[in-house]
mmCIF file of C-alpha atoms in Angstrom:
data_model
loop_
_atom_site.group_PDB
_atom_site.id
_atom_site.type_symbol
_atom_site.label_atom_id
_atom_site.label_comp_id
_atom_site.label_asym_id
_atom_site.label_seq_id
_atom_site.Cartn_x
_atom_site.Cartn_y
_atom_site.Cartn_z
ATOM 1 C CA UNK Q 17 1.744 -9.048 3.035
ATOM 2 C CA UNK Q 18 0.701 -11.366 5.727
ATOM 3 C CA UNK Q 19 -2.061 -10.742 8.247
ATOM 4 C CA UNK Q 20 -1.945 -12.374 11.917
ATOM 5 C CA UNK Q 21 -4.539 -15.319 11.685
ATOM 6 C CA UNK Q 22 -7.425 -14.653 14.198
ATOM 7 C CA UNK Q 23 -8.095 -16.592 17.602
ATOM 8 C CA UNK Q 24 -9.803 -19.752 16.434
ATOM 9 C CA UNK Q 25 -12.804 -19.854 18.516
ATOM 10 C CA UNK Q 26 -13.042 -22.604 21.710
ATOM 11 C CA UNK Q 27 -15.455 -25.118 21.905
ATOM 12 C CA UNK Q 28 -19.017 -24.789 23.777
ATOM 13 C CA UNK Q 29 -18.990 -26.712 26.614
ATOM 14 C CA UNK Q 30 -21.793 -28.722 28.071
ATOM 15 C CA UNK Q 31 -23.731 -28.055 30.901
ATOM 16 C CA UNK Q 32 -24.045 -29.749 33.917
ATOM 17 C CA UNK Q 33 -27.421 -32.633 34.306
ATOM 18 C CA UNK Q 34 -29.877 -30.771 36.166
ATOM 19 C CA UNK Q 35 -30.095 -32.017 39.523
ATOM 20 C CA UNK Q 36 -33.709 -33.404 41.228
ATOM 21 C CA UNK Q 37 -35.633 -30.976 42.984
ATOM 22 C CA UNK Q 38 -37.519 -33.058 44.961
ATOM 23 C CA UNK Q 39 -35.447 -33.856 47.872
ATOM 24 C CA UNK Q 40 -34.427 -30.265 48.554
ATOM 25 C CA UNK Q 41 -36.208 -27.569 50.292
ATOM 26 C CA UNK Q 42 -37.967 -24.614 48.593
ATOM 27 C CA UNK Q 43 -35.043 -22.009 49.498
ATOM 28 C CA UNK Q 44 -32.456 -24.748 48.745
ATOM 29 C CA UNK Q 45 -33.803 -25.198 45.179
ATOM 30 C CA UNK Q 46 -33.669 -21.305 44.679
ATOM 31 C CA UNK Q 47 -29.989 -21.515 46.057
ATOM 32 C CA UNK Q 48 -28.946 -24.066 43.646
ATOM 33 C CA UNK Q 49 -30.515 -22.721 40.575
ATOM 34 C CA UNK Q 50 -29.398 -19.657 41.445
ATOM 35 C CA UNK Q 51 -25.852 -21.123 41.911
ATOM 36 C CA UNK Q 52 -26.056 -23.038 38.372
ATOM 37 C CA UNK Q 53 -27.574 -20.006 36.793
ATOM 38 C CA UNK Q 54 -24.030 -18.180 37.643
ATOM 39 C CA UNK Q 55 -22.060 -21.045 36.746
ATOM 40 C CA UNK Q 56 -23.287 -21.443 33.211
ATOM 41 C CA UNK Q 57 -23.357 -17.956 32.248
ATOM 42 C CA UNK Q 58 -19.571 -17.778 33.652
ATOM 43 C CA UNK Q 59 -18.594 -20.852 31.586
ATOM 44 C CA UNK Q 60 -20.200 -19.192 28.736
ATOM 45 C CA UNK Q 61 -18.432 -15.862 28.987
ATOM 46 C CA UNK Q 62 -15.331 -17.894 28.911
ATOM 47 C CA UNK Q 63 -15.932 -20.233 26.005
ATOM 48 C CA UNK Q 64 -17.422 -17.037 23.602
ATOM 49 C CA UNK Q 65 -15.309 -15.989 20.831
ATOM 50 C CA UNK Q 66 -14.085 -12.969 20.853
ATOM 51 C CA UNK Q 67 -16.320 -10.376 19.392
ATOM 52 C CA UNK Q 68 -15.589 -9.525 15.593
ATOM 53 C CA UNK Q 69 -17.842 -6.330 14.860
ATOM 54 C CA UNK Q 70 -15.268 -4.502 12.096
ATOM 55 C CA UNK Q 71 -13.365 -1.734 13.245
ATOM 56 C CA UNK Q 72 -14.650 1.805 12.286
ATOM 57 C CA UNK Q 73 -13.918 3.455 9.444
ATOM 58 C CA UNK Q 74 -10.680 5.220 9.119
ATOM 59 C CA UNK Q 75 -9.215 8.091 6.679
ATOM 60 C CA UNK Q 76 -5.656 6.518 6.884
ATOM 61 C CA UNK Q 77 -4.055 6.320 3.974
ATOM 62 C CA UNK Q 78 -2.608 2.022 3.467
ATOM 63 C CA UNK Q 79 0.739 1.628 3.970
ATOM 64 C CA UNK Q 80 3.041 2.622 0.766
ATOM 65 C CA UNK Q 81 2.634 -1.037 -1.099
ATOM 66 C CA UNK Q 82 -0.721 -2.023 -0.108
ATOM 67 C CA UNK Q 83 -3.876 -3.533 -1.601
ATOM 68 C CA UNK Q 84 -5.927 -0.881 -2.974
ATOM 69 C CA UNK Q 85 -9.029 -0.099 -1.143
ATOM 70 C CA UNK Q 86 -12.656 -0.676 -2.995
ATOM 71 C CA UNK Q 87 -15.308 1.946 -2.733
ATOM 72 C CA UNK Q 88 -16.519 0.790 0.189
ATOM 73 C CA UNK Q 89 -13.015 1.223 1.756
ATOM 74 C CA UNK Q 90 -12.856 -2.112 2.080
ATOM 75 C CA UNK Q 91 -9.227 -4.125 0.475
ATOM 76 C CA UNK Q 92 -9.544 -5.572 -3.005
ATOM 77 C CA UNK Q 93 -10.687 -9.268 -2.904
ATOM 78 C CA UNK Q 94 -7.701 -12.296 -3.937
ATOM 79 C CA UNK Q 95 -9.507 -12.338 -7.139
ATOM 80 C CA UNK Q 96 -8.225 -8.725 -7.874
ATOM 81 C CA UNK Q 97 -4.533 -8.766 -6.642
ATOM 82 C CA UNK Q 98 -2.547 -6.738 -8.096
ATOM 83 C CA UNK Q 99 -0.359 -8.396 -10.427
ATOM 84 C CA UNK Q 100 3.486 -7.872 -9.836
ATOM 85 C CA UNK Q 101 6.613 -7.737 -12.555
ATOM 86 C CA UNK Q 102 10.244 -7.548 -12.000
ATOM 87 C CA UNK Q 103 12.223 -7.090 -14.717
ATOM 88 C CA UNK Q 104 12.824 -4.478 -17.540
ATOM 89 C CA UNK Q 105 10.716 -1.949 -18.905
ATOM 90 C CA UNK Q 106 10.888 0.863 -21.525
ATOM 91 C CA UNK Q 107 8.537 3.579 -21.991
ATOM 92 C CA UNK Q 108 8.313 5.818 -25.008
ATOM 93 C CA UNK Q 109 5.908 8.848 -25.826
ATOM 94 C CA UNK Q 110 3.463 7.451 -28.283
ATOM 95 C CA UNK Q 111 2.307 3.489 -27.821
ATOM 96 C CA UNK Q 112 4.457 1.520 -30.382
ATOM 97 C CA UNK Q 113 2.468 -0.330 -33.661
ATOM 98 C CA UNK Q 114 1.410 -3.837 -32.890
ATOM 99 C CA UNK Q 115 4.318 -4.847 -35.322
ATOM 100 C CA UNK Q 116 6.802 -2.743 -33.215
ATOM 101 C CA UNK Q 117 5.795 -4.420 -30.256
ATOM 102 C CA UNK Q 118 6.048 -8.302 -31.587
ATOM 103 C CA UNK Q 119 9.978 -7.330 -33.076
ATOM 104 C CA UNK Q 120 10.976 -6.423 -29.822
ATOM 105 C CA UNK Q 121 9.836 -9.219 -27.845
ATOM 106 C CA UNK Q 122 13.409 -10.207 -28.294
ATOM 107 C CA UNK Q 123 14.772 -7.234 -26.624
ATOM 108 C CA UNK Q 124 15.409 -7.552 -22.656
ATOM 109 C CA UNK Q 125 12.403 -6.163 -21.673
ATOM 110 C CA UNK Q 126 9.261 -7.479 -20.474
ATOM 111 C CA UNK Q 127 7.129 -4.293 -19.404
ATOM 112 C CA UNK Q 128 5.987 -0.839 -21.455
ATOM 113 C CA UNK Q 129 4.962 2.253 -20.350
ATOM 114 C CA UNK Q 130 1.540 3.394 -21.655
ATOM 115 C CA UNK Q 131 0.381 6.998 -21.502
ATOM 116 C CA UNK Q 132 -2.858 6.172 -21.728
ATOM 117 C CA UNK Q 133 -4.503 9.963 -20.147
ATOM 118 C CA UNK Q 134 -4.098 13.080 -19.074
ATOM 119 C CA UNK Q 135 -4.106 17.018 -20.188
ATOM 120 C CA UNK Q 136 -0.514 17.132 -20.173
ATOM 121 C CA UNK Q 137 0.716 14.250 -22.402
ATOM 122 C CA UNK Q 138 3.066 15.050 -25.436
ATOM 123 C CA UNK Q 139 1.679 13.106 -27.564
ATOM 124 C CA UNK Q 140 -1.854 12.986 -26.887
ATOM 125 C CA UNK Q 141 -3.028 11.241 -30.197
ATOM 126 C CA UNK Q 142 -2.271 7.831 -28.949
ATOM 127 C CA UNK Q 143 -2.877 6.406 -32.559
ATOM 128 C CA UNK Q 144 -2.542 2.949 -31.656
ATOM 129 C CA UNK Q 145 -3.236 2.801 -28.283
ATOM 130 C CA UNK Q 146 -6.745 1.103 -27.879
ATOM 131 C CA UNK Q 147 -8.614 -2.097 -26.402
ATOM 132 C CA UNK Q 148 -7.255 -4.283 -29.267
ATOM 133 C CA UNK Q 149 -3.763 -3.211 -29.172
ATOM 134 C CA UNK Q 150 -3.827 -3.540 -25.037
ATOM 135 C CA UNK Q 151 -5.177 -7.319 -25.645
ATOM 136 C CA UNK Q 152 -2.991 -7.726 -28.323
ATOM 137 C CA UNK Q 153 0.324 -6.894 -26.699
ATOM 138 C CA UNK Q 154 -0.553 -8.379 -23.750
ATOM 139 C CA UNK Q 155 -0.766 -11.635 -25.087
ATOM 140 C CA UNK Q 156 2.339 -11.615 -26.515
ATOM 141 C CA UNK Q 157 3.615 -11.754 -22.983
ATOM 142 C CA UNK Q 158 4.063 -8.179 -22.716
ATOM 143 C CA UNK Q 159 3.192 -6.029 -18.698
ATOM 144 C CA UNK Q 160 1.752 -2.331 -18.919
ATOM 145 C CA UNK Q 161 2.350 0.256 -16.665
ATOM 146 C CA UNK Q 162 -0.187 2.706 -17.549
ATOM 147 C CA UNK Q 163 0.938 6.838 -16.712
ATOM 148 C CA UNK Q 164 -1.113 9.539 -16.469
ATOM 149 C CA UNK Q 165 0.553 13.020 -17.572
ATOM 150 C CA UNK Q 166 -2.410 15.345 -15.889
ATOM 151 C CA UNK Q 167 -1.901 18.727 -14.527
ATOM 152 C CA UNK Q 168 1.490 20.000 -13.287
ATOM 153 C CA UNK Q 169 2.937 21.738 -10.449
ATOM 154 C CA UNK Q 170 2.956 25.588 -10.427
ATOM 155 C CA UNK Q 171 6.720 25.968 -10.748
ATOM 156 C CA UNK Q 172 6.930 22.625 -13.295
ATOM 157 C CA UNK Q 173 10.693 23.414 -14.756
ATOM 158 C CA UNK Q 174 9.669 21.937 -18.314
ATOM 159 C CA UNK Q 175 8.387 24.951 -20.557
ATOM 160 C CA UNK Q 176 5.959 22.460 -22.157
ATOM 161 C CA UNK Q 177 4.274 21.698 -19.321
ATOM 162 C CA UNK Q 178 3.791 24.928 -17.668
ATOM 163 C CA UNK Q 179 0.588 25.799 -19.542
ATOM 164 C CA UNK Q 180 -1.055 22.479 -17.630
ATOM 165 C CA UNK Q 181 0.148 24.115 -13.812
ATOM 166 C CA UNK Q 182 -2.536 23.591 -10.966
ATOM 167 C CA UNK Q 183 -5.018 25.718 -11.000
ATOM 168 C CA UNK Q 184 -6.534 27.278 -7.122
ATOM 169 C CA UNK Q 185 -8.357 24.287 -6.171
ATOM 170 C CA UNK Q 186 -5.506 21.781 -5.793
ATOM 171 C CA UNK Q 187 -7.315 19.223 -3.986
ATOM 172 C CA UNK Q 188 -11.018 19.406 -6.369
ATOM 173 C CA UNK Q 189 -8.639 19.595 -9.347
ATOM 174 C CA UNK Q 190 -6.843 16.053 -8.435
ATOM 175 C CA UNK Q 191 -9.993 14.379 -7.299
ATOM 176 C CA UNK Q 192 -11.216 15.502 -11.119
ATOM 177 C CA UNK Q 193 -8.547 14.377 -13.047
ATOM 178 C CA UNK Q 194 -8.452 11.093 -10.463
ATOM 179 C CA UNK Q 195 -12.159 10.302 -11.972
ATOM 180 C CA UNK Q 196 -10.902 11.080 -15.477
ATOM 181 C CA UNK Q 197 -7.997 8.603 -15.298
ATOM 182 C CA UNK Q 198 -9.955 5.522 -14.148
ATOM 183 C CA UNK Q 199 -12.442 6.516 -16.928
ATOM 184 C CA UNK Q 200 -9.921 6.150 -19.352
ATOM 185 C CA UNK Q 201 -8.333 3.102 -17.691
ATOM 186 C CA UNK Q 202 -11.519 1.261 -18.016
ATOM 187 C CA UNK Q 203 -11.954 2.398 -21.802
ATOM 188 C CA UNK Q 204 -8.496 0.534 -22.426
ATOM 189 C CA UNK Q 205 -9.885 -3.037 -20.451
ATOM 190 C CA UNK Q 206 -7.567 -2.077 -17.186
ATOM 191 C CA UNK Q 207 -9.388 -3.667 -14.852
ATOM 192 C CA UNK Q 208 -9.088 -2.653 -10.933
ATOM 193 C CA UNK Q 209 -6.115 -2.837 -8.815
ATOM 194 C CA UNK Q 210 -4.069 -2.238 -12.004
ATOM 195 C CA UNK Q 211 -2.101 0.418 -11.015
ATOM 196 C CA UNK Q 212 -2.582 3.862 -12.392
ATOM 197 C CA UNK Q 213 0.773 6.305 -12.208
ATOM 198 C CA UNK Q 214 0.533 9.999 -11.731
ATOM 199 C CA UNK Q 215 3.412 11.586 -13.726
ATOM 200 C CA UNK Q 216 4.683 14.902 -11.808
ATOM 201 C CA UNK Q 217 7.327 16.186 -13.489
ATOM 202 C CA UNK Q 218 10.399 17.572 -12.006
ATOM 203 C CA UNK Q 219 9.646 21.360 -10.610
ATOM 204 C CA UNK Q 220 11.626 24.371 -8.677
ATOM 205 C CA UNK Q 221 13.271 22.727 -5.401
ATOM 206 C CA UNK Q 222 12.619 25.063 -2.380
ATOM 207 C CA UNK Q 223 9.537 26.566 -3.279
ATOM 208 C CA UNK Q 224 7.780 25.748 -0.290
ATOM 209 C CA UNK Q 225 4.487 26.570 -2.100
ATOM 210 C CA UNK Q 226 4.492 25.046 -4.373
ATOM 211 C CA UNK Q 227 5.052 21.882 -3.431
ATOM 212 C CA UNK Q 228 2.472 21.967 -0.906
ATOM 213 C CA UNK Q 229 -0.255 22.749 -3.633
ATOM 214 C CA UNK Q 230 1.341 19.726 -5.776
ATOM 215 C CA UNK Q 231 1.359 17.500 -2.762
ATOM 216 C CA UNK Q 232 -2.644 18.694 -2.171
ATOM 217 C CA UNK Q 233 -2.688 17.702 -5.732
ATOM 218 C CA UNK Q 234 -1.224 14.540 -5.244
ATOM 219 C CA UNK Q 235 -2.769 13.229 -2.219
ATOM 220 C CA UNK Q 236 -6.357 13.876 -3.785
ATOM 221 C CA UNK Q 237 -5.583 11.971 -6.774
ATOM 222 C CA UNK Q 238 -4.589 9.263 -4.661
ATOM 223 C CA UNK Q 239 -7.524 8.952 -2.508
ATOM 224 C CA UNK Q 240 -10.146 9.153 -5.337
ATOM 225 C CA UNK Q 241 -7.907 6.316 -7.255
ATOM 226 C CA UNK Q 242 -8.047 4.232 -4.296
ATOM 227 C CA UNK Q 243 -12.015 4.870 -3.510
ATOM 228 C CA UNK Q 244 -12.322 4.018 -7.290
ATOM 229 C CA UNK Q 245 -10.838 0.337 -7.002
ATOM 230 C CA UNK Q 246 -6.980 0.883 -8.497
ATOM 231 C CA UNK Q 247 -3.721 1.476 -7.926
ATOM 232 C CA UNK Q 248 -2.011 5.044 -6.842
ATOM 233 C CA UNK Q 249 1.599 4.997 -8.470
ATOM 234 C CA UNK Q 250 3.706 8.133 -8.687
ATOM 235 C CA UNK Q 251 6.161 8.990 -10.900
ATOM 236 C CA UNK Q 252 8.923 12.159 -10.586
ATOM 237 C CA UNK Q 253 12.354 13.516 -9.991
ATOM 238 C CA UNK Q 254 14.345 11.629 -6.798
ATOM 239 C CA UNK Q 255 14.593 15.117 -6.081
ATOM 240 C CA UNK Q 256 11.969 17.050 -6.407
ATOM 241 C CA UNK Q 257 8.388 15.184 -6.456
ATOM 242 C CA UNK Q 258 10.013 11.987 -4.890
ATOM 243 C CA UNK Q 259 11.315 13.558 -2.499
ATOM 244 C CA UNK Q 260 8.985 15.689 -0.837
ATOM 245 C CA UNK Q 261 6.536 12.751 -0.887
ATOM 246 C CA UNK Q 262 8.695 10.888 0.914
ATOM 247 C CA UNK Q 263 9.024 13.711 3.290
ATOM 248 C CA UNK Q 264 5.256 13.190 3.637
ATOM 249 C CA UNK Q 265 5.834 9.408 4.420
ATOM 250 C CA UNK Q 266 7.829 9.932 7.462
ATOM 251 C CA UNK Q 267 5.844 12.251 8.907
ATOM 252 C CA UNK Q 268 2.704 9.925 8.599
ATOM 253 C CA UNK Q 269 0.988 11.955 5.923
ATOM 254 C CA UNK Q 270 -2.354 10.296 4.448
ATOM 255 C CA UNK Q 271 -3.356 9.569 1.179
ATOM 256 C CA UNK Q 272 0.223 8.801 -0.465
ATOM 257 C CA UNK Q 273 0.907 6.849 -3.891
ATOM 258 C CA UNK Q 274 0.865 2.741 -3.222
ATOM 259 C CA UNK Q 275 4.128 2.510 -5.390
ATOM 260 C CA UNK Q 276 7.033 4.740 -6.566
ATOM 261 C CA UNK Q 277 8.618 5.448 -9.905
ATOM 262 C CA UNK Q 278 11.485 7.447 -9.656
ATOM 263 C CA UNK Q 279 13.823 8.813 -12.102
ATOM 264 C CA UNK Q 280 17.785 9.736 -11.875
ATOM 265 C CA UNK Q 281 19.282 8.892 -14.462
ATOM 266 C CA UNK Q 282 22.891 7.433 -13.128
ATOM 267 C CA UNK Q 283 22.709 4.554 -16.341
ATOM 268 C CA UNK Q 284 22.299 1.429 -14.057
ATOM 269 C CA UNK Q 285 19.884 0.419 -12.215
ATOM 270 C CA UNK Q 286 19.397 1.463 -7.828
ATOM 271 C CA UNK Q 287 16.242 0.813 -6.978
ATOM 272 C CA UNK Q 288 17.255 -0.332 -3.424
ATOM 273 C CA UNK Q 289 19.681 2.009 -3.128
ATOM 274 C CA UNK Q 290 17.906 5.338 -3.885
ATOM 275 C CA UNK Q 291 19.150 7.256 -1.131
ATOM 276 C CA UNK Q 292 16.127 9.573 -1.184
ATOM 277 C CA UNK Q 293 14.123 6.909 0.038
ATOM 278 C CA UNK Q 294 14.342 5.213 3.265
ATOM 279 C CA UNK Q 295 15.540 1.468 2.435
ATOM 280 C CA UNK Q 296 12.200 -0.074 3.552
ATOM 281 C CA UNK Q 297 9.843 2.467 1.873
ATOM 282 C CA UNK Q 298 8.083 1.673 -0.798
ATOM 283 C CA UNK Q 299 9.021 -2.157 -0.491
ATOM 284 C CA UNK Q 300 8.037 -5.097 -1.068
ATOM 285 C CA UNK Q 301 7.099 -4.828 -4.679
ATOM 286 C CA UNK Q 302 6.338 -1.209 -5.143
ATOM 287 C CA UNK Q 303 9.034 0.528 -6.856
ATOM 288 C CA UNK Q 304 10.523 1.743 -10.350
ATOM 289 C CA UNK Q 305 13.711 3.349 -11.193
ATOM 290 C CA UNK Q 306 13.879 4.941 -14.585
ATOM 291 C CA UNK Q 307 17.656 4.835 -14.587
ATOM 292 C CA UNK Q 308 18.457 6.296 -18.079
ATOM 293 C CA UNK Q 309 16.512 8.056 -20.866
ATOM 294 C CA UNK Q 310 16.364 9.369 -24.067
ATOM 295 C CA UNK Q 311 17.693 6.356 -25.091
ATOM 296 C CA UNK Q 312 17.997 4.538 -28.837
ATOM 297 C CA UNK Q 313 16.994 0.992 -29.391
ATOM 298 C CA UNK Q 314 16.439 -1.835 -32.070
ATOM 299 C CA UNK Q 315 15.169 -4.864 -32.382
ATOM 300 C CA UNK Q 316 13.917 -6.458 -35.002
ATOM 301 C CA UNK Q 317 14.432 -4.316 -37.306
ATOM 302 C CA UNK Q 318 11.676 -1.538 -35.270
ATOM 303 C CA UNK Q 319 13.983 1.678 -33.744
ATOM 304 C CA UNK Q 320 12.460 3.416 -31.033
ATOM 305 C CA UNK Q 321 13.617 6.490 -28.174
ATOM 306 C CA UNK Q 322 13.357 5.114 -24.720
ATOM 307 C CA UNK Q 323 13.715 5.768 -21.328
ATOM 308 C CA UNK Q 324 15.175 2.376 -19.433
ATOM 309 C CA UNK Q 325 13.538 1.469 -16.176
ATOM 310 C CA UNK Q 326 14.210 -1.108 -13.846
ATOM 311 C CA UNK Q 327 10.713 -2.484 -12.081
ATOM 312 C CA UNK Q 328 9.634 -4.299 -9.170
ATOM 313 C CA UNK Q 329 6.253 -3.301 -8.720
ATOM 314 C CA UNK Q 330 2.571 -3.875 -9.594
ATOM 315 C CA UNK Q 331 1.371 -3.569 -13.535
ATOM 316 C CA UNK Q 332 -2.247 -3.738 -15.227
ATOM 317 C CA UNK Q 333 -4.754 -6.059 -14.910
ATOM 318 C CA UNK Q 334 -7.041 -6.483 -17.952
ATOM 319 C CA UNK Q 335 -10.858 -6.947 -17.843
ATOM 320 C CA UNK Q 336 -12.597 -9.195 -20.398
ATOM 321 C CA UNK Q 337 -16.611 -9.473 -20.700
ATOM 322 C CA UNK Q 338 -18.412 -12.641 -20.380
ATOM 323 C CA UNK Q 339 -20.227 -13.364 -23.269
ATOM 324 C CA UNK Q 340 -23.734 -12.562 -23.285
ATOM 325 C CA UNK Q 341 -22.792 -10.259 -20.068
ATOM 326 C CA UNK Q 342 -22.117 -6.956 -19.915
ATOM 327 C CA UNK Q 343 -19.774 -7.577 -16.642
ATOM 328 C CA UNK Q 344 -16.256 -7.537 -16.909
ATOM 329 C CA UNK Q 345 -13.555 -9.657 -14.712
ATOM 330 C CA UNK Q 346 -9.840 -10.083 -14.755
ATOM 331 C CA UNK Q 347 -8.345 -11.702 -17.730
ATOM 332 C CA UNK Q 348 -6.646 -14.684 -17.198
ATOM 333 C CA UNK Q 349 -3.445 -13.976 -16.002
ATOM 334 C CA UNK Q 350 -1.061 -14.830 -13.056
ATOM 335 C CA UNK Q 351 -2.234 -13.355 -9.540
ATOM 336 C CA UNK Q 352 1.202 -12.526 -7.895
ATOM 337 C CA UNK Q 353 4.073 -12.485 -9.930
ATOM 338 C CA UNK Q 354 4.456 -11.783 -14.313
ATOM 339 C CA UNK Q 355 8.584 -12.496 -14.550
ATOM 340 C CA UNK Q 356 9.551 -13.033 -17.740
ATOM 341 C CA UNK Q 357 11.881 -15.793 -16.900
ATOM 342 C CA UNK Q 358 14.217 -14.784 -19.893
ATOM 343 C CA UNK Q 359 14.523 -11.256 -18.323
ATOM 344 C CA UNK Q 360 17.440 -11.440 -16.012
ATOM 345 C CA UNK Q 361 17.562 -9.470 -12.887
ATOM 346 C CA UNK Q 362 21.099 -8.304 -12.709
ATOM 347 C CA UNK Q 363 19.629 -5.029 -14.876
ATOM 348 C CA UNK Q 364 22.754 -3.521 -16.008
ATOM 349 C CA UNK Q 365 23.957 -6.125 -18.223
ATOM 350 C CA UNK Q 366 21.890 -4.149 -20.710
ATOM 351 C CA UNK Q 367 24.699 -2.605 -23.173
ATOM 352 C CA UNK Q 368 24.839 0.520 -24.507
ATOM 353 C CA UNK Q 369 26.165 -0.568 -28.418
ATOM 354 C CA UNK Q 370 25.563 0.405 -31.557
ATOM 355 C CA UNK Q 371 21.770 -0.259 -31.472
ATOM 356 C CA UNK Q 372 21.604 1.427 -28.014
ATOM 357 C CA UNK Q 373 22.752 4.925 -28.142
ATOM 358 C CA UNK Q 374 21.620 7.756 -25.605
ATOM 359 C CA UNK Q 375 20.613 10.850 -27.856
ATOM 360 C CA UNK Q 376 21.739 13.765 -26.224
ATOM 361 C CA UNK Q 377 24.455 16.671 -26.658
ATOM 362 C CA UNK Q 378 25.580 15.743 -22.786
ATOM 363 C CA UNK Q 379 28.299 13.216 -22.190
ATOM 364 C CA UNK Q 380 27.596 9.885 -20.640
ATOM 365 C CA UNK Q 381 29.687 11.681 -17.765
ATOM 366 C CA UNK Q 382 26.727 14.199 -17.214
ATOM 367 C CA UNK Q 383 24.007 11.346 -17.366
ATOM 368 C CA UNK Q 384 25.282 9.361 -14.902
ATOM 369 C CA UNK Q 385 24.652 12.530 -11.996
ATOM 370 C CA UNK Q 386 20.924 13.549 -13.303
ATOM 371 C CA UNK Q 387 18.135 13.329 -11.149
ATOM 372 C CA UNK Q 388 15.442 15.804 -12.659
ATOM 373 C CA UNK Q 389 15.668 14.249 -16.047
ATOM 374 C CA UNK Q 390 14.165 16.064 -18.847
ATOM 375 C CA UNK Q 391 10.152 16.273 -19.074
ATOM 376 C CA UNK Q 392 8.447 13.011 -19.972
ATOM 377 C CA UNK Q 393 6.057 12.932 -22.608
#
């Protein structure tokens, strides 16, 4: 994003020499000072800069795609931009071993899903999932994008993840589970302005409702993520959660998600081309298609069910802590962009062989239509 460079200030000017007194009369002296006295105050309203006291406060949400705000509402400093990936990424329900992860750093992707929080995860043991193996992965070359399975919407359509619905204080309820997803960020070395994504799984279309507690849900999440230093991703259905937030967009709703990872599952990759989205929302950098799940993969001897997703959008930063220091920063890694240069962008050269099968009674026919794929861990 570029910002229009302020007005560089112009140069004093001098002053005029005083002139001698001497040879004027009394009243002519007052008439001249008087006369410079207007002069160089003119000449110095001219030549001021203009004033820069900062702008109040507002409770505008950023534009989708924008820095994160600080606590102080303030944007994250250029030593804390978020870091952005394009390429492929899986996801899968429980972190992968160490081992797992090394084999398949010779499979076409260069990101991972990580469910690293949240009430409503399927597989909330997360046996491997810890500071070492975050480190670890990540210096293999690996990106995170780190999801948060929380509370649901009242009419979620997964059985499973009915018993985590909303409860009667939508917007208290978010701003909770907002506070206990950073928590667990920073337990994992995320550091801020990673981005933190909200999974909302696919629920009843037309209950108005519904949605509007989910969206309550939603927005409060958002805002306390932002306050909180990081990222506000969201992750749904194109047509159910995706869609009503982007409802929300155009008719200048605050508090909305910073990036947006949407899943139909047509097999290849759209992420321009999702026509529940307007073409410029959610751009530049700040959007994920899931574009096929349920999916079976090996490499390296290491098997694993996937869904596919196809990313251009912000992943985690890690924190490190100076020795002796109880502070933490960034760990070194690039500022703007993390392409894996082997990972090529035209994403549906990835086959479907013998090593890639989708698991699922439904014909690849059926796949190709869904948009409210099955729940997510």
């Amino acid at each position: 994003m570029s910002t229009s460079t302020p007005p560089r200030p112009r140069s004093a000017t001098t002053s005029a020499p005083a002139r001698s007194r001497s040879a004027l009369p009394l009243a002519g002296v007052r008439a001249v000072a008087f006369a410079l006295m207007a002069a160089v105050a003119g000449t110095a309203l001219l030549d001021a800069p203009a004033p820069t006291a900062a702008p109040p406060p507002t409770t505008a949400a950023p534009a989708p795609g924008a820095p994160a705000p600080t606590a102080s509402g303030s944007t994250v400093s250029a030593a804390s931009t978020p870091v952005h990936f394009t390429g492929k990424a899986f996801d899968t329900c429980e972190a992968p071993s160490v081992e797992t992860m090394r084999a398949w750093r010779g499979s076409p992707y260069g990101a991972v899903g990580i469910y690293f929080g949240g009430r409503g995860r399927g597989c909330p043991g997360q046996r491997e999932l810890n500071p070492g193996w975050v480190s670890s992965v990540q210096a293999m070359g690996w990106r995170l994008l780190p999801v948060f399975v929380g509370s649901q919407a009242p009419c979620v359509e997964a059985p499973a993840k009915k018993p985590f619905a909303i409860g009667s204080d939508p917007w208290g309820q978010g701003t909770r589970e907002a506070g206990d997803a950073v928590r667990a960020a920073r337990a994992l070395g995320l550091g801020t302005s990673s981005p933190l994504y909200l999974d909302i799984e696919a629920y009843r279309r037309g209950d108005a409702q519904c949605a509007a507690t989910t969206l309550s849900f939603v927005r409060a999440w958002n805002r306390e993520v932002r306050r909180l230093g990081y990222l506000p991703g969201f992750y749904s259905s194109a047509d159910t959660g995706v869609r009503d937030v982007e409802a929300q967009r155009r008719a200048g709703t605050a508090d909305l998600p910073a990036v947006m990872w949407f899943a139909r599952w047509l097999g290849k990759p759209a992420l321009a081309t999702e026509p529940t989205l307007a073409p410029a929302a959610w751009t530049p950098h700040a959007r994920i298609h899931q574009y096929a799940g349920n999916v079976t993969e090996s490499y390296g001897g290491h098997r694993l069910v996937i869904d596919r997703n196809a990313v251009d959008a912000p992943v985690a930063r890690l924190t490190t802590a100076r020795a002796g220091s109880s502070s933490a920063e960034p760990a070194s890694a690039p500022a703007t962009s993390s392409t894996d240069p082997s990972l090529s962008l035209s994403f549906s050269s990835l086959p479907l062989s013998s090593s890639s099968t989708v698991r699922s009674s439904a014909s690849p026919s059926v796949h190709s239509a869904v948009s409210r794929a099955p729940a997510r861990p």
